[in-house]
Amino acid sequence: MPSVAPKLEIVSSDEPAPMNDDQSTEPSARPDELRLLEAMLFAASEPLDEATLARPLPDGVDIKQALALLRAEYASRGVNLMRVGKKWTFRTAPDLAWLLTKETTETRKLSRAAIETLAIIAYHQPVTRAEIEDIRGVQTAAGTLDVLLKTGWIRPRGRRKAPGRPITYGTTEAFLSNFGLEEVGDLPGLEELKGAGLIEGSLPTGFGVPVPSDDSTLRDDEDPLDPGDLDLALAPAAEPADAAAEPAAAASDTAEGDKDAG
């Protein structure tokens, strides 16, 4: 009787190889630069600039590309990597912010004079007090700038190369953080302001909204601040960004706003 040849068993190469019970499954390794950036940003108590973040990284790492990869990696998570000005920080994802929000009612409003002054500084920086008054068309009392300095939203930048060498002012990272901006260039332009109903009616010929820039480099028409300028309380220590002003300061500024209106 003829013998029966054994049948061949065909195993598809697409099927995974059997795994031993003692074989563990480990996640794929992440690049060291991402792990280092992640550790530094989580441990930091404040946003970090790119130079600080790049210092401990291996040679040859492109810090901008590494941050972009980390940002994309965290884009769908509960914590996102955010850029504030020229610095980076981890923050709760915007759609989950309500989970960690504690709402309290507290009346701490800026006066109209202070709001107008802040807007002029944001769009026209670097700008002096005299230039602010020229744009507003009324005299600006010192109390207005004091209130804005105390909020930490503006800062003295330098001194204008002009008679009297007046102080020039610009916005701060606290300003960007409070208004949810990555950079001051994200402020709305003319068409956006019209769409929001903030500008109505016909505008003068040639009217436009300047493109703002908060570049910290001094302009050609600016000198550095003199020694002792900051000691004269031109730049008080910043208070929490959500506090528009101390009650007493707000009261004095309201009185000042009445003066402006007159």
mmCIF file with all atom_site columns, N, CA and C in Angstrom, residues 29-38 57-58:
data_model
loop_
_atom_site.group_PDB
_atom_site.id
_atom_site.type_symbol
_atom_site.label_atom_id
_atom_site.label_alt_id
_atom_site.label_comp_id
_atom_site.label_asym_id
_atom_site.label_entity_id
_atom_site.label_seq_id
_atom_site.pdbx_PDB_ins_code
_atom_site.Cartn_x
_atom_site.Cartn_y
_atom_site.Cartn_z
_atom_site.occupancy
_atom_site.B_iso_or_equiv
_atom_site.pdbx_formal_charge
_atom_site.auth_seq_id
_atom_site.auth_comp_id
_atom_site.auth_asym_id
_atom_site.auth_atom_id
_atom_site.pdbx_PDB_model_num
ATOM 1  N N  . ALA A 1 29 ? 10.349 53.530 22.327 1.00 0.00 ? 29 ALA A N  1
ATOM 2  C CA . ALA A 1 29 ? 11.162 54.567 22.971 1.00 0.00 ? 29 ALA A CA 1
ATOM 3  C C  . ALA A 1 29 ? 10.927 55.913 22.296 1.00 0.00 ? 29 ALA A C  1
ATOM 4  N N  . ARG A 1 30 ? 10.896 56.992 23.094 1.00 0.00 ? 30 ARG A N  1
ATOM 5  C CA . ARG A 1 30 ? 10.762 58.338 22.563 1.00 0.00 ? 30 ARG A CA 1
ATOM 6  C C  . ARG A 1 30 ? 12.127 58.986 22.494 1.00 0.00 ? 30 ARG A C  1
ATOM 7  N N  . PRO A 1 31 ? 12.315 59.919 21.566 1.00 0.00 ? 31 PRO A N  1
ATOM 8  C CA . PRO A 1 31 ? 13.601 60.610 21.480 1.00 0.00 ? 31 PRO A CA 1
ATOM 9  C C  . PRO A 1 31 ? 13.964 61.277 22.805 1.00 0.00 ? 31 PRO A C  1
ATOM 10 N N  . ASP A 1 32 ? 15.237 61.235 23.147 1.00 0.00 ? 32 ASP A N  1
ATOM 11 C CA . ASP A 1 32 ? 15.681 61.807 24.413 1.00 0.00 ? 32 ASP A CA 1
ATOM 12 C C  . ASP A 1 32 ? 15.348 63.297 24.513 1.00 0.00 ? 32 ASP A C  1
ATOM 13 N N  . GLU A 1 33 ? 15.451 64.020 23.382 1.00 0.00 ? 33 GLU A N  1
ATOM 14 C CA . GLU A 1 33 ? 15.207 65.454 23.460 1.00 0.00 ? 33 GLU A CA 1
ATOM 15 C C  . GLU A 1 33 ? 13.762 65.766 23.853 1.00 0.00 ? 33 GLU A C  1
ATOM 16 N N  . LEU A 1 34 ? 12.802 64.925 23.417 1.00 0.00 ? 34 LEU A N  1
ATOM 17 C CA . LEU A 1 34 ? 11.408 65.159 23.797 1.00 0.00 ? 34 LEU A CA 1
ATOM 18 C C  . LEU A 1 34 ? 11.194 64.879 25.278 1.00 0.00 ? 34 LEU A C  1
ATOM 19 N N  . ARG A 1 35 ? 11.841 63.839 25.771 1.00 0.00 ? 35 ARG A N  1
ATOM 20 C CA . ARG A 1 35 ? 11.712 63.504 27.195 1.00 0.00 ? 35 ARG A CA 1
ATOM 21 C C  . ARG A 1 35 ? 12.337 64.598 28.064 1.00 0.00 ? 35 ARG A C  1
ATOM 22 N N  . LEU A 1 36 ? 13.474 65.139 27.627 1.00 0.00 ? 36 LEU A N  1
ATOM 23 C CA . LEU A 1 36 ? 14.131 66.206 28.387 1.00 0.00 ? 36 LEU A CA 1
ATOM 24 C C  . LEU A 1 36 ? 13.282 67.475 28.392 1.00 0.00 ? 36 LEU A C  1
ATOM 25 N N  . LEU A 1 37 ? 12.761 67.856 27.220 1.00 0.00 ? 37 LEU A N  1
ATOM 26 C CA . LEU A 1 37 ? 11.907 69.040 27.150 1.00 0.00 ? 37 LEU A CA 1
ATOM 27 C C  . LEU A 1 37 ? 10.667 68.871 28.028 1.00 0.00 ? 37 LEU A C  1
ATOM 28 N N  . GLU A 1 38 ? 10.065 67.697 27.952 1.00 0.00 ? 38 GLU A N  1
ATOM 29 C CA . GLU A 1 38 ? 8.871  67.398 28.738 1.00 0.00 ? 38 GLU A CA 1
ATOM 30 C C  . GLU A 1 38 ? 9.146  67.545 30.228 1.00 0.00 ? 38 GLU A C  1
ATOM 31 N N  . LEU A 1 57 ? 20.024 69.877 25.991 1.00 0.00 ? 57 LEU A N  1
ATOM 32 C CA . LEU A 1 57 ? 19.729 68.921 24.935 1.00 0.00 ? 57 LEU A CA 1
ATOM 33 C C  . LEU A 1 57 ? 21.006 68.437 24.251 1.00 0.00 ? 57 LEU A C  1
ATOM 34 N N  . PRO A 1 58 ? 20.983 67.255 23.649 1.00 0.00 ? 58 PRO A N  1
ATOM 35 C CA . PRO A 1 58 ? 22.154 66.757 22.925 1.00 0.00 ? 58 PRO A CA 1
ATOM 36 C C  . PRO A 1 58 ? 22.535 67.698 21.790 1.00 0.00 ? 58 PRO A C  1
#
